[in-house]
Amino acid sequence: AQTVTQSQPEMSVQEAETVTLSCTYDTSESDYYLFWYKQPPSRQMILVIRQEAYKQQNATENRFSVNFQKAAKSFSLKISDSQLGDAAMYFCAYRSPTSGTYKYIFGTGTRLKVLA
Amino acid sequence: DTGVSQDPRHKITKRGQNVTFRCDPISEHNRLYWYRQTLGQGPEFLTYFQNEAQLEKSRLLSDRFSAERPKGSFSTLEIQRTEQGDSAMYLCASSLRDPPYEQYFGPGTRLTVT
């Protein structure tokens, strides 16, 4: 069974600085999807970025980018020029491509604090 | 696109009572998911619908839990004879059938069982 591990329960970053959130996963599959979701306090989860495992190029969305290391089964999220609005819980999620298995497997999350 | 909505947002109930939650997915999404999130944890998968068919259920979904999606539109999640351990945030998500399969989440229903 696939598992997702986020080893940093909490991280802090100074406004305008860069922070990296870690995520590792375990799978025997060769093709899959990985996602980072942001969950602001008392608000719904929103997608930050996604990565298809067959793509070698790391995904980038504005200030958010990933470092996808397939062999190491690592999928870290880098937030550049951190803003106060980035403060939230961040969840890493894995999705199998196997037909019929559409659920996400989430990590336990990392709480990001942004210091003014 | 009005997003995924859930009702109610908060529910307080006494142990042993039945509760029902509703989820309205994004209108063109044919896939719908329910997750449960407890404090300090990531969401855990409960069940999945494609249109009106319930295609997958987690072992977390005990006999006291039942979910429906009549006519492939909104979905309901019912918990019978609630227990204190059922206290959690219940999240609904929906997605299209095609890649990249990203799921859009609702705001959740927070259940407190006293």
Short mmCIF file of C-alpha atoms in Angstrom, two decimals:
data_model
loop_
_atom_site.label_atom_id
_atom_site.label_comp_id
_atom_site.label_asym_id
_atom_site.label_seq_id
_atom_site.Cartn_x
_atom_site.Cartn_y
_atom_site.Cartn_z
CA ALA A 1 0.00 0.00 0.00
CA GLN A 2 1.14 3.49 -0.75
CA THR A 3 2.11 5.83 2.08
CA VAL A 4 2.93 9.52 2.25
CA THR A 5 5.15 11.01 4.93
CA GLN A 6 5.56 14.65 5.86
CA SER A 7 8.22 14.76 8.54
CA GLN A 8 7.93 18.46 9.39
CA PRO A 9 4.86 19.11 11.56
CA GLU A 10 5.58 22.83 11.58
CA MET A 11 7.79 25.26 9.70
CA SER A 12 8.37 28.99 9.98
CA VAL A 13 9.59 31.43 7.37
CA GLN A 14 10.23 35.12 7.35
CA GLU A 15 8.13 37.14 4.95
CA ALA A 16 9.82 37.42 1.51
CA GLU A 17 12.12 34.47 2.27
CA THR A 18 12.08 30.98 0.75
CA VAL A 19 10.97 27.82 2.49
CA THR A 20 10.94 24.17 1.46
CA LEU A 21 8.42 21.64 2.72
CA SER A 22 9.35 17.97 2.53
CA CYS A 23 7.32 15.00 1.40
CA THR A 24 8.34 11.41 0.81
CA TYR A 25 6.18 8.56 -0.36
CA ASP A 26 6.35 4.86 -0.80
CA THR A 27 4.95 3.06 -3.81
CA SER A 28 5.74 0.19 -6.10
CA GLU A 29 4.02 1.86 -9.03
CA SER A 30 5.98 3.57 -11.75
CA ASP A 31 3.41 6.09 -12.84
CA TYR A 32 1.31 8.20 -10.50
CA TYR A 33 0.31 11.75 -9.63
CA LEU A 34 1.51 13.90 -6.78
CA PHE A 35 -0.15 17.03 -5.43
CA TRP A 36 0.40 19.75 -2.87
CA TYR A 37 -2.71 21.22 -1.30
CA LYS A 38 -3.00 24.27 0.95
CA GLN A 39 -5.57 24.42 3.74
CA PRO A 40 -5.85 27.91 5.27
CA PRO A 41 -7.37 28.12 8.76
CA SER A 42 -11.10 27.39 8.64
CA ARG A 43 -11.08 27.40 4.85
CA GLN A 44 -11.21 24.74 2.21
CA MET A 45 -8.26 22.99 0.68
CA ILE A 46 -7.03 24.36 -2.59
CA LEU A 47 -4.60 22.85 -5.06
CA VAL A 48 -1.18 24.45 -5.09
CA ILE A 49 0.66 22.35 -7.62
CA ARG A 50 0.65 18.92 -9.24
CA GLN A 51 3.26 16.65 -10.76
CA GLU A 52 2.85 13.69 -13.08
CA ALA A 53 5.48 11.07 -12.31
CA TYR A 54 6.21 10.41 -15.98
CA LYS A 55 7.28 14.02 -16.44
CA GLN A 56 10.90 14.65 -15.62
CA GLN A 57 10.51 18.40 -15.50
CA ASN A 58 9.63 19.81 -12.12
CA ALA A 59 6.30 21.62 -11.97
CA THR A 60 6.18 25.35 -11.30
CA GLU A 61 3.27 27.65 -10.50
CA ASN A 62 4.32 31.25 -9.93
CA ARG A 63 6.10 31.33 -6.54
CA PHE A 64 5.57 27.61 -5.96
CA SER A 65 7.80 24.93 -7.40
CA VAL A 66 8.55 21.31 -6.64
CA ASN A 67 11.69 19.23 -6.50
CA PHE A 68 10.56 15.82 -7.71
CA GLN A 69 13.12 13.07 -7.16
CA LYS A 70 11.47 9.91 -8.45
CA ALA A 71 14.22 7.49 -7.52
CA ALA A 72 14.34 8.87 -3.99
CA LYS A 73 10.51 9.05 -3.85
CA SER A 74 10.73 12.63 -2.72
CA PHE A 75 8.43 15.52 -3.61
CA SER A 76 9.29 18.75 -1.86
CA LEU A 77 7.53 22.09 -2.25
CA LYS A 78 9.48 25.32 -2.45
CA ILE A 79 7.71 28.59 -1.74
CA SER A 80 9.65 31.64 -2.86
CA ASP A 81 9.06 35.22 -1.70
CA SER A 82 6.81 33.99 1.10
CA GLN A 83 3.74 36.09 1.84
CA LEU A 84 1.55 36.33 4.92
CA GLY A 85 -1.24 34.70 2.94
CA ASP A 86 0.88 31.57 2.51
CA ALA A 87 0.33 30.70 6.17
CA ALA A 88 -1.65 27.45 6.19
CA MET A 89 -1.47 23.69 6.53
CA TYR A 90 0.14 22.11 3.51
CA PHE A 91 -0.67 18.54 2.55
CA CYS A 92 1.16 16.32 0.14
CA ALA A 93 -1.04 13.80 -1.67
CA TYR A 94 -0.48 10.74 -3.84
CA ARG A 95 -2.86 9.41 -6.44
CA SER A 96 -2.48 6.06 -8.13
CA PRO A 97 -3.16 5.86 -11.84
CA THR A 98 -4.67 2.40 -11.47
CA SER A 99 -8.13 2.29 -12.89
CA GLY A 100 -10.67 2.20 -10.11
CA THR A 101 -8.36 3.68 -7.51
CA TYR A 102 -9.06 7.36 -7.57
CA LYS A 103 -8.55 8.30 -3.96
CA TYR A 104 -5.82 10.53 -2.66
CA ILE A 105 -3.47 9.34 0.04
CA PHE A 106 -2.46 12.30 2.15
CA GLY A 107 0.42 13.00 4.46
CA THR A 108 -0.14 14.38 7.94
CA GLY A 109 0.55 17.93 6.86
CA THR A 110 3.00 20.71 7.64
CA ARG A 111 1.82 23.88 9.33
CA LEU A 112 3.57 26.86 7.77
CA LYS A 113 3.88 30.07 9.75
CA VAL A 114 4.93 33.25 7.97
CA LEU A 115 6.58 35.84 10.18
CA ALA A 116 6.22 39.53 9.38
CA ASP B 1 -18.33 27.45 -11.32
CA THR B 2 -19.57 27.85 -7.79
CA GLY B 3 -17.25 25.30 -6.25
CA VAL B 4 -18.03 22.35 -4.00
CA SER B 5 -20.49 23.16 -1.23
CA GLN B 6 -21.29 21.25 1.92
CA ASP B 7 -24.10 21.53 4.39
CA PRO B 8 -24.14 21.96 7.31
CA ARG B 9 -20.78 23.49 8.07
CA HIS B 10 -20.99 22.51 11.72
CA LYS B 11 -23.01 19.86 13.48
CA ILE B 12 -23.13 19.10 17.19
CA THR B 13 -24.97 15.95 18.14
CA LYS B 14 -25.34 13.68 21.10
CA ARG B 15 -23.92 10.21 21.09
CA GLY B 16 -26.34 7.73 19.60
CA GLN B 17 -28.07 10.19 17.30
CA ASN B 18 -28.08 9.94 13.52
CA VAL B 19 -26.65 12.71 11.36
CA THR B 20 -26.70 13.38 7.63
CA PHE B 21 -24.38 15.61 5.64
CA ARG B 22 -24.87 16.89 2.12
CA CYS B 23 -22.34 17.65 -0.59
CA ASP B 24 -23.00 19.47 -3.85
CA PRO B 25 -20.12 18.95 -6.29
CA ILE B 26 -19.08 21.17 -9.15
CA SER B 27 -21.82 20.65 -11.70
CA GLU B 28 -19.84 19.03 -14.50
CA HIS B 29 -17.84 16.75 -12.21
CA ASN B 30 -18.91 13.13 -12.37
CA ARG B 31 -16.61 11.90 -9.62
CA LEU B 32 -17.29 12.57 -5.97
CA TYR B 33 -15.26 11.63 -2.89
CA TRP B 34 -15.74 11.72 0.86
CA TYR B 35 -12.82 12.05 3.27
CA ARG B 36 -12.55 12.31 7.03
CA GLN B 37 -10.00 14.54 8.71
CA THR B 38 -9.23 14.38 12.41
CA LEU B 39 -7.17 16.93 14.31
CA GLY B 40 -3.53 16.88 13.33
CA GLN B 41 -4.04 14.39 10.53
CA GLY B 42 -4.39 14.50 6.81
CA PRO B 43 -7.69 13.61 5.21
CA GLU B 44 -8.46 9.89 5.00
CA PHE B 45 -10.46 8.43 2.17
CA LEU B 46 -13.93 7.13 2.97
CA THR B 47 -15.73 6.47 -0.29
CA TYR B 48 -15.92 7.34 -3.98
CA PHE B 49 -18.72 7.72 -6.53
CA GLN B 50 -18.61 7.85 -10.27
CA ASN B 51 -21.94 9.30 -11.27
CA GLU B 52 -24.45 7.47 -9.06
CA ALA B 53 -22.38 4.32 -8.58
CA GLN B 54 -20.44 3.89 -5.37
CA LEU B 55 -17.28 2.22 -6.64
CA GLU B 56 -14.98 2.14 -3.64
CA LYS B 57 -15.37 2.14 0.12
CA SER B 58 -12.67 2.34 2.76
CA ARG B 59 -12.46 -0.01 5.69
CA LEU B 60 -12.98 3.15 7.74
CA LEU B 61 -16.56 3.19 6.53
CA SER B 62 -18.17 1.00 9.14
CA ASP B 63 -21.70 -0.37 8.94
CA ARG B 64 -22.94 2.76 10.68
CA PHE B 65 -21.90 4.88 7.71
CA SER B 66 -23.79 5.03 4.45
CA ALA B 67 -23.36 7.28 1.45
CA GLU B 68 -25.54 7.88 -1.55
CA ARG B 69 -25.43 9.90 -4.71
CA PRO B 70 -28.87 9.69 -6.29
CA LYS B 71 -28.99 10.71 -9.94
CA GLY B 72 -25.27 11.38 -9.90
CA SER B 73 -25.64 14.90 -8.56
CA PHE B 74 -25.43 15.75 -4.86
CA SER B 75 -24.33 13.20 -2.29
CA THR B 76 -25.28 12.48 1.29
CA LEU B 77 -23.25 10.85 4.02
CA GLU B 78 -25.21 9.45 6.95
CA ILE B 79 -23.79 8.29 10.24
CA GLN B 80 -26.09 6.22 12.42
CA ARG B 81 -25.74 5.85 16.17
CA THR B 82 -22.91 8.36 16.36
CA GLU B 83 -19.97 7.75 18.67
CA GLN B 84 -17.49 10.22 20.11
CA GLY B 85 -14.86 8.78 17.82
CA ASP B 86 -16.87 10.03 14.85
CA SER B 87 -16.01 13.61 15.77
CA ALA B 88 -14.04 14.94 12.81
CA MET B 89 -14.16 17.15 9.76
CA TYR B 90 -15.93 15.44 6.86
CA LEU B 91 -14.68 16.66 3.52
CA CYS B 92 -16.26 16.23 0.13
CA ALA B 93 -14.37 16.60 -3.12
CA SER B 94 -15.21 16.28 -6.78
CA SER B 95 -13.29 15.86 -9.99
CA LEU B 96 -13.64 15.34 -13.68
CA ARG B 97 -13.15 11.93 -15.20
CA ASP B 98 -10.12 12.90 -17.24
CA PRO B 99 -6.52 13.70 -16.26
CA PRO B 100 -5.03 15.36 -14.35
CA TYR B 101 -7.72 14.16 -11.97
CA GLU B 102 -7.26 16.96 -9.50
CA GLN B 103 -9.87 17.04 -6.81
CA TYR B 104 -11.69 20.19 -5.71
CA PHE B 105 -12.61 20.25 -2.07
CA GLY B 106 -15.55 21.67 -0.21
CA PRO B 107 -15.27 23.57 3.07
CA GLY B 108 -16.15 20.49 5.10
CA THR B 109 -18.67 19.65 7.79
CA ARG B 110 -17.27 19.66 11.31
CA LEU B 111 -19.01 17.05 13.44
CA THR B 112 -18.82 17.13 17.22
CA VAL B 113 -20.33 14.22 19.10
CA THR B 114 -20.94 14.92 22.78
#
